[in-house]
mmCIF file with all atom_site columns, C-alpha atoms in Angstrom:
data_model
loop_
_atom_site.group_PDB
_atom_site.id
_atom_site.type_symbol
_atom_site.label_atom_id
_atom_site.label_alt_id
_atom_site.label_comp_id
_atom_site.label_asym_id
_atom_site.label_entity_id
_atom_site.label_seq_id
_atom_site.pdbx_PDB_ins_code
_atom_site.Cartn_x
_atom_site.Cartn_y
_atom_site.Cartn_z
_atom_site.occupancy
_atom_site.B_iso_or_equiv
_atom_site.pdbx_formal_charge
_atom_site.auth_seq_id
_atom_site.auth_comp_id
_atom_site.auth_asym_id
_atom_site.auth_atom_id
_atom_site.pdbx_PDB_model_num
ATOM 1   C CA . UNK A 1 1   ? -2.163 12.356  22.975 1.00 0.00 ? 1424 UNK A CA 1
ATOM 2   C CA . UNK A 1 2   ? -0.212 10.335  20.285 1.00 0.00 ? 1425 UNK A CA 1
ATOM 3   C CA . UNK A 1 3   ? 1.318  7.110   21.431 1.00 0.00 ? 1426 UNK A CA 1
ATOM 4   C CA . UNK A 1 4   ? 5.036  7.329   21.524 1.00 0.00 ? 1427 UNK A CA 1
ATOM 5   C CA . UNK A 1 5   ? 8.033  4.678   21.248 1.00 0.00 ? 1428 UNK A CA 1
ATOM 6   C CA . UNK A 1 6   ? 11.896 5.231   21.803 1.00 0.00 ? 1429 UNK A CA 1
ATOM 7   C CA . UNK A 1 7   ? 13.765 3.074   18.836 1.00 0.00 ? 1430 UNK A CA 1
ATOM 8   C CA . UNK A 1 8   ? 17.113 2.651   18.364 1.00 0.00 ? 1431 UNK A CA 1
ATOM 9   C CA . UNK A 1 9   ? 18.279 2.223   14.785 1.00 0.00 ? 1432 UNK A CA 1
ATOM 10  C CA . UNK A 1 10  ? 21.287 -0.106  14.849 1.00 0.00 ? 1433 UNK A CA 1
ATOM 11  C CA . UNK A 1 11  ? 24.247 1.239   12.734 1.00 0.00 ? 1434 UNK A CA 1
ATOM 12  C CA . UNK A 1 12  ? 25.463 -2.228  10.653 1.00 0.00 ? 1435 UNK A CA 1
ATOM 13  C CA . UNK A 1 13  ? 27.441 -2.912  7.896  1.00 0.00 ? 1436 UNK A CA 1
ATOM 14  C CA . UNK A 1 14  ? 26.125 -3.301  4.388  1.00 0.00 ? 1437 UNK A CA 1
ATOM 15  C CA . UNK A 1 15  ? 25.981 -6.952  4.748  1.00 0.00 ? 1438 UNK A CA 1
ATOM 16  C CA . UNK A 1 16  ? 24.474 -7.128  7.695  1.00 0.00 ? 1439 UNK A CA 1
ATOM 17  C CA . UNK A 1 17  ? 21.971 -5.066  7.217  1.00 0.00 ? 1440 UNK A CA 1
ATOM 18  C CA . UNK A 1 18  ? 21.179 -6.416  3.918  1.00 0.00 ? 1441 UNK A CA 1
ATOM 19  C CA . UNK A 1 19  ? 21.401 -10.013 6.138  1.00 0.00 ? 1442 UNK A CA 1
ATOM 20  C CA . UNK A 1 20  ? 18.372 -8.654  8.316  1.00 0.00 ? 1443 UNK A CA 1
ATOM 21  C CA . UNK A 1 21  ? 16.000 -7.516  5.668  1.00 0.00 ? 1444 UNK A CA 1
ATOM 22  C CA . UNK A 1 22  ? 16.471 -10.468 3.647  1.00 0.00 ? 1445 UNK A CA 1
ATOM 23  C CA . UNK A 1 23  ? 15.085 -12.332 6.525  1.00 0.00 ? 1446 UNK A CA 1
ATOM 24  C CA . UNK A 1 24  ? 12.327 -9.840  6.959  1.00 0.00 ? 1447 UNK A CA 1
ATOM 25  C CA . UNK A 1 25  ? 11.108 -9.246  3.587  1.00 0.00 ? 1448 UNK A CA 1
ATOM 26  C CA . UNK A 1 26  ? 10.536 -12.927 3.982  1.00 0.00 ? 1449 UNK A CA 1
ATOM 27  C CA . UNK A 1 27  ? 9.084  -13.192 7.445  1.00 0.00 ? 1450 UNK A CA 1
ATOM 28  C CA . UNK A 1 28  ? 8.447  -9.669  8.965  1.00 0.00 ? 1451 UNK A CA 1
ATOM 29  C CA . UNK A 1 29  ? 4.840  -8.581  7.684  1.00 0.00 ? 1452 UNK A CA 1
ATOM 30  C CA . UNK A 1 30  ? 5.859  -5.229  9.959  1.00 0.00 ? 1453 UNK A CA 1
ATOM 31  C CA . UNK A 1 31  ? 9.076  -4.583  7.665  1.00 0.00 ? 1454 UNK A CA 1
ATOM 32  C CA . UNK A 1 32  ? 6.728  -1.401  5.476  1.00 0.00 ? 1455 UNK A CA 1
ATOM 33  C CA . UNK A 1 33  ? 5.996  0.139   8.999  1.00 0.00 ? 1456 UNK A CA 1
ATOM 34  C CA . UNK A 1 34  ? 9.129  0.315   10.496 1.00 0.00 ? 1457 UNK A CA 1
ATOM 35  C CA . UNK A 1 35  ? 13.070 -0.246  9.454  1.00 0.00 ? 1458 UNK A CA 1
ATOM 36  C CA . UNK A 1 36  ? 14.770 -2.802  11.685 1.00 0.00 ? 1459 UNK A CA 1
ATOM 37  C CA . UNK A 1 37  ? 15.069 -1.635  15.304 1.00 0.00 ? 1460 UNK A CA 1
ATOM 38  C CA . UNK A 1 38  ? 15.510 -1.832  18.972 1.00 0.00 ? 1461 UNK A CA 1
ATOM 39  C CA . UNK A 1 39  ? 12.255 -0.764  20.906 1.00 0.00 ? 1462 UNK A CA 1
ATOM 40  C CA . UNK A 1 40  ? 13.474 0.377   24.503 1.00 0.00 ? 1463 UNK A CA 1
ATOM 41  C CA . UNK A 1 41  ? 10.246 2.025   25.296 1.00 0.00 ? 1464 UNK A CA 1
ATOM 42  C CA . UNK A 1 42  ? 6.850  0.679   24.258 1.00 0.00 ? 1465 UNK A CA 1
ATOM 43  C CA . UNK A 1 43  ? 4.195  2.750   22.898 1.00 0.00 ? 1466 UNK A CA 1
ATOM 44  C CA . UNK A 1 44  ? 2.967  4.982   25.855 1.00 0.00 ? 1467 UNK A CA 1
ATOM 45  C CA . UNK A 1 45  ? 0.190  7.769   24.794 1.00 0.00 ? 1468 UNK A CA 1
ATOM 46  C CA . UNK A 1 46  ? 0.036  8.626   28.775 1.00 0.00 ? 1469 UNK A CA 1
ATOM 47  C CA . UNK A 1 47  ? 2.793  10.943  28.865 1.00 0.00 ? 1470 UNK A CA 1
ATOM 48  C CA . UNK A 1 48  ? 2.223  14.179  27.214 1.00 0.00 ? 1471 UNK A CA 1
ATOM 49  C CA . UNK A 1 49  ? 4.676  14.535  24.265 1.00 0.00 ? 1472 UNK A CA 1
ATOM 50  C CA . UNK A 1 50  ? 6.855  17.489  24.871 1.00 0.00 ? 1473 UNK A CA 1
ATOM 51  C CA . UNK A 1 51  ? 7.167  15.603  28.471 1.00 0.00 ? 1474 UNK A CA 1
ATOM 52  C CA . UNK A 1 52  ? 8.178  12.366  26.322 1.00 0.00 ? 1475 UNK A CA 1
ATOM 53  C CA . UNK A 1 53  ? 10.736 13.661  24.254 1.00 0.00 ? 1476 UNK A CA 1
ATOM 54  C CA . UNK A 1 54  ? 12.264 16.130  26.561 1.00 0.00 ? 1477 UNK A CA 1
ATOM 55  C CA . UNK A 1 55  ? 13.009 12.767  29.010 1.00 0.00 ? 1478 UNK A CA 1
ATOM 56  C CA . UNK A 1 56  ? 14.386 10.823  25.749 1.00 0.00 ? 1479 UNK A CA 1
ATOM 57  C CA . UNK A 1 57  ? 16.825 13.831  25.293 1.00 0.00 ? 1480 UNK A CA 1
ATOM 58  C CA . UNK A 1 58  ? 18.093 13.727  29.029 1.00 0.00 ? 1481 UNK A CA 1
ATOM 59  C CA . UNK A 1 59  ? 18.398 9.962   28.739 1.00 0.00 ? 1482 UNK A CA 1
ATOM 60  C CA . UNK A 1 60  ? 20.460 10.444  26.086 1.00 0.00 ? 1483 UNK A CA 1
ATOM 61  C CA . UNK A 1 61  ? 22.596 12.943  27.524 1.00 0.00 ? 1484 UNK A CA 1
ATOM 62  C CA . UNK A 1 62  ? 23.744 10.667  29.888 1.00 0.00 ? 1485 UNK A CA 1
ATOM 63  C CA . UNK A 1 63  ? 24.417 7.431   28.633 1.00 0.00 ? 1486 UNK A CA 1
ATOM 64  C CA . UNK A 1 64  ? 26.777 5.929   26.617 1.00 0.00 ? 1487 UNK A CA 1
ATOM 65  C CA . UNK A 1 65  ? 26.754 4.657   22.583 1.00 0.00 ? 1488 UNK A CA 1
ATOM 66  C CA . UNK A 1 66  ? 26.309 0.614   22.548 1.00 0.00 ? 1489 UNK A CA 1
ATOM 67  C CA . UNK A 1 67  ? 28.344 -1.648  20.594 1.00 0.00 ? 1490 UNK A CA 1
ATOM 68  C CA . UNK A 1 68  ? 26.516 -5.195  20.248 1.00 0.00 ? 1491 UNK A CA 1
ATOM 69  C CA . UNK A 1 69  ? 26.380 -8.641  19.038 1.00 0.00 ? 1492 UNK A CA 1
ATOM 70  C CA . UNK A 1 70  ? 23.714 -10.748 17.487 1.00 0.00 ? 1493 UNK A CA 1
ATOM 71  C CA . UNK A 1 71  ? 24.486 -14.438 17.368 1.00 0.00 ? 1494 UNK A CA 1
ATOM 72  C CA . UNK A 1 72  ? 21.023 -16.169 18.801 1.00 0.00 ? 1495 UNK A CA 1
ATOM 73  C CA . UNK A 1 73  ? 17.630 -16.254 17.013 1.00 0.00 ? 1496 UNK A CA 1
ATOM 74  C CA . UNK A 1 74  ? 15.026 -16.247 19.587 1.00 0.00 ? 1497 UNK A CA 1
ATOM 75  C CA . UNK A 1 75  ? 11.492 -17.332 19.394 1.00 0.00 ? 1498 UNK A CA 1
ATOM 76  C CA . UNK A 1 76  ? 8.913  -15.377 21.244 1.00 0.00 ? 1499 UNK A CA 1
ATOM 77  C CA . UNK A 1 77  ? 5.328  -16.776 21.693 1.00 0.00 ? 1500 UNK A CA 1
ATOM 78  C CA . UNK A 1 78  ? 3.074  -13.594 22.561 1.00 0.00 ? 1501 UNK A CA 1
ATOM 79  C CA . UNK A 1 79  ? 0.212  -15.205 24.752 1.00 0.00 ? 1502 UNK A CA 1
ATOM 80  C CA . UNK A 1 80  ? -2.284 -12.424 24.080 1.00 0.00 ? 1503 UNK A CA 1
ATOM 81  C CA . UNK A 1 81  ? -2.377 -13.171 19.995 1.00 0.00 ? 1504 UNK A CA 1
ATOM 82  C CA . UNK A 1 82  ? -1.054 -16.651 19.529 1.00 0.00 ? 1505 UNK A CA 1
ATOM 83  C CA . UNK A 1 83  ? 1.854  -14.810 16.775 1.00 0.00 ? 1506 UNK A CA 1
ATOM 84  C CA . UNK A 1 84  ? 5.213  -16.300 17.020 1.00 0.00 ? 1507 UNK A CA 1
ATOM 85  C CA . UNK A 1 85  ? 8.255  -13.860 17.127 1.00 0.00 ? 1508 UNK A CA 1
ATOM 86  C CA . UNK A 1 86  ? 11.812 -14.373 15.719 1.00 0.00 ? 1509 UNK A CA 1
ATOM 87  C CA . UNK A 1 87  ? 13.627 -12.429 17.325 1.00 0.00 ? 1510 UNK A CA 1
ATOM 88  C CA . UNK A 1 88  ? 17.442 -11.616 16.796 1.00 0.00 ? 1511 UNK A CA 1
ATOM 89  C CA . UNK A 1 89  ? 19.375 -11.000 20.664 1.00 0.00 ? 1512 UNK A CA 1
ATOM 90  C CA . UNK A 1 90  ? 22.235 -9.251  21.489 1.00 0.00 ? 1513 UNK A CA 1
ATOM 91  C CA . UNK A 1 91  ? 24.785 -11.767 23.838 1.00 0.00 ? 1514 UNK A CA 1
ATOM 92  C CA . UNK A 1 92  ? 27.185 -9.081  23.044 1.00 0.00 ? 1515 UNK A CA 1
ATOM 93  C CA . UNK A 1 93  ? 25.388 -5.456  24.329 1.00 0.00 ? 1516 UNK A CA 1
ATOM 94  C CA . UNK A 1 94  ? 22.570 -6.989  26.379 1.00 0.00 ? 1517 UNK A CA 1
ATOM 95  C CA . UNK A 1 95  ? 23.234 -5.079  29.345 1.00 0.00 ? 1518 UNK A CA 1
ATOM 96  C CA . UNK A 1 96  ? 24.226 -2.322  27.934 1.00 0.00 ? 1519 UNK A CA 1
ATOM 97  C CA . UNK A 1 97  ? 20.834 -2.195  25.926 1.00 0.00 ? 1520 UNK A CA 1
ATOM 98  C CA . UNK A 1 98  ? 19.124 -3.201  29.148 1.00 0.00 ? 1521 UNK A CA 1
ATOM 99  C CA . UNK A 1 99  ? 20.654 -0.546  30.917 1.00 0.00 ? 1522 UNK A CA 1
ATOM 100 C CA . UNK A 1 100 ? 19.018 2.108   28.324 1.00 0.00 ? 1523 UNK A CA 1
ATOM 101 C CA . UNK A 1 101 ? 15.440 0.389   28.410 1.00 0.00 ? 1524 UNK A CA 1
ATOM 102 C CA . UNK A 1 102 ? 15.699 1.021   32.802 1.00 0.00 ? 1525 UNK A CA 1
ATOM 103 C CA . UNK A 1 103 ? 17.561 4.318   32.481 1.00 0.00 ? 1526 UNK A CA 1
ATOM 104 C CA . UNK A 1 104 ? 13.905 5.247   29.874 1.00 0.00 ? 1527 UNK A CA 1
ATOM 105 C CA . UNK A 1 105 ? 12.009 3.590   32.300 1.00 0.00 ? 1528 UNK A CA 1
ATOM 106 C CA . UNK A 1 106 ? 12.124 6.261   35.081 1.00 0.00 ? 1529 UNK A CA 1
ATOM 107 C CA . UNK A 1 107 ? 11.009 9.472   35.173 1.00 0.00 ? 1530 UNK A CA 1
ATOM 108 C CA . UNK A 1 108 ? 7.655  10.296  33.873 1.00 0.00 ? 1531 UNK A CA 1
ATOM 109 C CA . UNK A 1 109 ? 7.650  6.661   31.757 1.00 0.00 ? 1532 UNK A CA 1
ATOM 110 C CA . UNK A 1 110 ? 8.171  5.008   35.529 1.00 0.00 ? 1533 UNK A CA 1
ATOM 111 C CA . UNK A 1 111 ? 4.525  4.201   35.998 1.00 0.00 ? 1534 UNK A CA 1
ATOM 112 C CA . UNK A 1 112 ? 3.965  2.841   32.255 1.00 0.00 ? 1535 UNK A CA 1
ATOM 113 C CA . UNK A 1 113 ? 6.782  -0.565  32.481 1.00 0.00 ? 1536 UNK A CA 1
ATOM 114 C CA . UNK A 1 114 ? 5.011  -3.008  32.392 1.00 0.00 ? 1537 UNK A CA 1
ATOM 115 C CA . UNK A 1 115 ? 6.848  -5.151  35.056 1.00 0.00 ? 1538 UNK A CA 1
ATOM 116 C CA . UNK A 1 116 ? 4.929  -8.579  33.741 1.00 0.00 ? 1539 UNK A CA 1
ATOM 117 C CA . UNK A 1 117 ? 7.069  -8.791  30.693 1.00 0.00 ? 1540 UNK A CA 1
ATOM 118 C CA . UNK A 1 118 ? 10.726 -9.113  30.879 1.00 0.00 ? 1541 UNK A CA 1
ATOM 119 C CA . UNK A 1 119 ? 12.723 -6.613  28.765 1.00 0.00 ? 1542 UNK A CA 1
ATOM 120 C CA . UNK A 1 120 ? 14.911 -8.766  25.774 1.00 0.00 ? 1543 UNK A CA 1
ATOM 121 C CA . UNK A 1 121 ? 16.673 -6.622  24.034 1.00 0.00 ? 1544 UNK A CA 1
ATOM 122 C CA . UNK A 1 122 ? 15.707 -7.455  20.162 1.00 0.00 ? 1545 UNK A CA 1
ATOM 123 C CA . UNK A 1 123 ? 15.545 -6.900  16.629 1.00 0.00 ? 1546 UNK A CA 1
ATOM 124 C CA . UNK A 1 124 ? 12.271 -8.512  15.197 1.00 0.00 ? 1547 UNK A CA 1
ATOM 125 C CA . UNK A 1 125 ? 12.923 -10.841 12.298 1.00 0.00 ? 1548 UNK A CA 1
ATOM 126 C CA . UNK A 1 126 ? 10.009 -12.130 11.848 1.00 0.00 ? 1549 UNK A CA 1
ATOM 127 C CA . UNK A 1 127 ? 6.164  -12.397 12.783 1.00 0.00 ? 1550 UNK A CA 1
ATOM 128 C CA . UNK A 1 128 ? 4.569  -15.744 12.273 1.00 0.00 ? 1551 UNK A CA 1
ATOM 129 C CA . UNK A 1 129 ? 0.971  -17.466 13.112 1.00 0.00 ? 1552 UNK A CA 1
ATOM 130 C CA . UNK A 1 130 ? 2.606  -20.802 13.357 1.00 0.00 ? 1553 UNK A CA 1
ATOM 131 C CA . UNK A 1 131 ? 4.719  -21.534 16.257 1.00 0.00 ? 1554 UNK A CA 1
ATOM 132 C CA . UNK A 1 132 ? 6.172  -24.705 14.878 1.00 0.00 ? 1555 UNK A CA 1
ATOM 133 C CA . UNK A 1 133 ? 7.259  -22.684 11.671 1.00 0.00 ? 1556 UNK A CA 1
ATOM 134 C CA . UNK A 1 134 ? 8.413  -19.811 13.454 1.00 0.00 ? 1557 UNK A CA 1
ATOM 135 C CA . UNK A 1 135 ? 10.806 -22.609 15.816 1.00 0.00 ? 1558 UNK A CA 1
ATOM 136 C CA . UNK A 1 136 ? 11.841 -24.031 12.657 1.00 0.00 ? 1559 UNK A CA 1
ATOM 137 C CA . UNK A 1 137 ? 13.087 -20.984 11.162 1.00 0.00 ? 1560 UNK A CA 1
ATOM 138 C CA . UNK A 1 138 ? 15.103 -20.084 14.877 1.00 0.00 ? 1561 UNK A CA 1
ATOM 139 C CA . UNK A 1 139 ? 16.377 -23.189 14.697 1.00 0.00 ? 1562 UNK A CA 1
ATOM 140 C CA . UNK A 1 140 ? 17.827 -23.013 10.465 1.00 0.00 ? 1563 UNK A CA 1
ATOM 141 C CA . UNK A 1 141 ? 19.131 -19.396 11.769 1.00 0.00 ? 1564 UNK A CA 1
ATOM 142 C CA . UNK A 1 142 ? 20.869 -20.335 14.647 1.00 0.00 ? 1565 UNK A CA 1
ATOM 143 C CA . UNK A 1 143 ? 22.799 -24.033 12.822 1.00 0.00 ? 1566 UNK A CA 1
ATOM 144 C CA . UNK A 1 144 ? 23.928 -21.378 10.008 1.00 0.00 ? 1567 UNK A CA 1
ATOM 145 C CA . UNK A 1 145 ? 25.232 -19.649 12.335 1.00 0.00 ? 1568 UNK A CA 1
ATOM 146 C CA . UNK A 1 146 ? 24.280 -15.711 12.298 1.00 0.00 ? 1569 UNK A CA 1
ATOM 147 C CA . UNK A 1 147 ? 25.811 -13.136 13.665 1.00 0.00 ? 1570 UNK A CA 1
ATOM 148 C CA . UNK A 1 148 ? 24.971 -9.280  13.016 1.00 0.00 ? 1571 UNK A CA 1
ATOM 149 C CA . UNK A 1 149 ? 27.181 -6.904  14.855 1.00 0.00 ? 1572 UNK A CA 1
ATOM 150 C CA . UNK A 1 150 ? 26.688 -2.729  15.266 1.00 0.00 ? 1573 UNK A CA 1
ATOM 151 C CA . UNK A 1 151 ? 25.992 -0.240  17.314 1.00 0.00 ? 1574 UNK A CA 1
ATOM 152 C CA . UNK A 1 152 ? 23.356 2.209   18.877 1.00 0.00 ? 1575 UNK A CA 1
ATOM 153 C CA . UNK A 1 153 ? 24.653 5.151   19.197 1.00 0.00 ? 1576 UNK A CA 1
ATOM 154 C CA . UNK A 1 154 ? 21.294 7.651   19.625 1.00 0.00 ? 1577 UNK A CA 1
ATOM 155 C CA . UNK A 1 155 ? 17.705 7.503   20.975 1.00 0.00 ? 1578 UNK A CA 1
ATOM 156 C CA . UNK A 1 156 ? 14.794 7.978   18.407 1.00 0.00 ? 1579 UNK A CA 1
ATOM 157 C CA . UNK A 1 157 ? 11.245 9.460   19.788 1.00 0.00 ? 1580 UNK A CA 1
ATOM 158 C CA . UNK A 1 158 ? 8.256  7.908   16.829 1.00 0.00 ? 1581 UNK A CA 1
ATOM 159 C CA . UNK A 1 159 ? 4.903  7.393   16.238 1.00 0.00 ? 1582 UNK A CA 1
ATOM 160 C CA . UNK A 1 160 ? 2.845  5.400   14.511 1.00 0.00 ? 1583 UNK A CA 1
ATOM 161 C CA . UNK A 1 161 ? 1.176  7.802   12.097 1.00 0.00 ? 1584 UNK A CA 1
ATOM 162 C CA . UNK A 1 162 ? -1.281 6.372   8.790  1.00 0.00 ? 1585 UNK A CA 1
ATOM 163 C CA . UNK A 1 163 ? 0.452  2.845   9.377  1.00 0.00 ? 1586 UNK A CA 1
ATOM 164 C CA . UNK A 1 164 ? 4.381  3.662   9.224  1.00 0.00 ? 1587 UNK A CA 1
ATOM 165 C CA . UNK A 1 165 ? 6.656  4.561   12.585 1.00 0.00 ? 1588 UNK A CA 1
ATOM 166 C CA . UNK A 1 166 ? 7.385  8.326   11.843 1.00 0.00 ? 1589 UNK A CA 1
ATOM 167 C CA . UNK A 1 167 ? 10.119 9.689   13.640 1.00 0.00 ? 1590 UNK A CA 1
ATOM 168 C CA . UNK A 1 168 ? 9.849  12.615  15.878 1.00 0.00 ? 1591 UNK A CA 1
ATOM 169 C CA . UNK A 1 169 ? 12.955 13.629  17.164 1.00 0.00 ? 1592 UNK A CA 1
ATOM 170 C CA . UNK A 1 170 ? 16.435 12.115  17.465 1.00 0.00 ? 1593 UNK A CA 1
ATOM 171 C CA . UNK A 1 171 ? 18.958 12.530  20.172 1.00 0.00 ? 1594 UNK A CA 1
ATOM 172 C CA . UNK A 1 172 ? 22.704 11.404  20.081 1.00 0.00 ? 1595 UNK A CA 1
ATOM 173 C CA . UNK A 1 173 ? 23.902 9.380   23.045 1.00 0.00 ? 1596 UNK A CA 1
ATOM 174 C CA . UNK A 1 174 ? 26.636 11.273  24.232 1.00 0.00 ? 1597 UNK A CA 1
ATOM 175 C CA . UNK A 1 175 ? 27.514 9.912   27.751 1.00 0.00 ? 1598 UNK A CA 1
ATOM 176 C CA . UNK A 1 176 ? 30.706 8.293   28.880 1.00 0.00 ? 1599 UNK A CA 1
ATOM 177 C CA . UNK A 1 177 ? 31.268 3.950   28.692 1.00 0.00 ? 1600 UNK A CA 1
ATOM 178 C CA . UNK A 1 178 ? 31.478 3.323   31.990 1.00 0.00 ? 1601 UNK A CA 1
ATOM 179 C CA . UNK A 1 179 ? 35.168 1.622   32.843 1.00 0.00 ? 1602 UNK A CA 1
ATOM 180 C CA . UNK A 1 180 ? 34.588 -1.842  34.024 1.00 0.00 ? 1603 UNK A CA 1
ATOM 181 C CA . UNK A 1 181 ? 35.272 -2.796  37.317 1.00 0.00 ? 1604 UNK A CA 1
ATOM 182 C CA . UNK A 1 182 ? 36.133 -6.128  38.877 1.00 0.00 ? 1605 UNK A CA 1
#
């Protein structure tokens, strides 16, 4: 069974996109493999595909496009590998990306969340083997100031496939934003 990944390709403008892979031509070694994203499920090769993609499109059906704002670089130290991520978080659309990650995480994916690792919402900036460097370059992001706004607005099913994320299928979110409440 191929191991499978739901991405979200945020929809930015020119600038900001051209903001985020100036930063990762620099820092993200992963930047040939896959174009700037939000994972909101993890590779899973447990679930049979057809399985996979048919949940994806349900998800989708039901939930609502998510407007967001980036203004915080993040650094992320993974404790398996030592590598230091950059990561670029959503204060604006957390929850509403959060609520897609749970809302993917039930169903047939249920058993594979890994409830050991809290879910940040991110886009991945950069991959670095030094910590201090990786800090330093959170640190020059956030005193500039960034701030990347978009939107998700559909649910990607990809695999990795002779080093590059291919993707699979594609599925508009089409759901309702919920009214807020008080």
């Amino acid at each position: 069974m191929a191991t499978l990944y739901t991405l979200a390709y945020p929809l930015l403008s020119d600038a900001d996109a051209a903001a985020i892979e100036s930063i990762r031509r620099e820092h993200d070694p992963q930047r040939g493999v896959v174009p700037a994203h939000f994972t909101l499920a993890f590779g899973c090769g447990a679930v049979p595909g057809g399985a996979y993609t048919e949940h994806v499109q349900t998800v989708s059906r039901t939930m609502p496009a998510v407007s967001f704002a980036c203004r915080y670089a993040m650094l992320n130290v993974e404790s398996r590998t030592g590598l230091a991520y950059v990561y670029l978080v959503p204060d604006g659309g957390y929850s509403g990306l959060s609520r897609l990650h749970d809302a993917l995480y039930r169903g047939p994916l249920a058993e594979h969340l890994n409830l050991d690792i809290p879910f940040v919402p991110h886009i991945t900036l950069g991959v670095l083997r030094d910590k201090a460097d990786a800090k330093r370059l959170c640190d020059e992001l956030n005193a500039r100031g960034i701030a990347i706004s978009g939107e998700v607005n559909a649910l990607s099913v990809a695999a990795l496939e002779a080093g590059k994320i291919r993707d699979l299928n594609t599925f508009p979110l089409i759901g309702q934003t919920p009214s807020p409440s008080l």
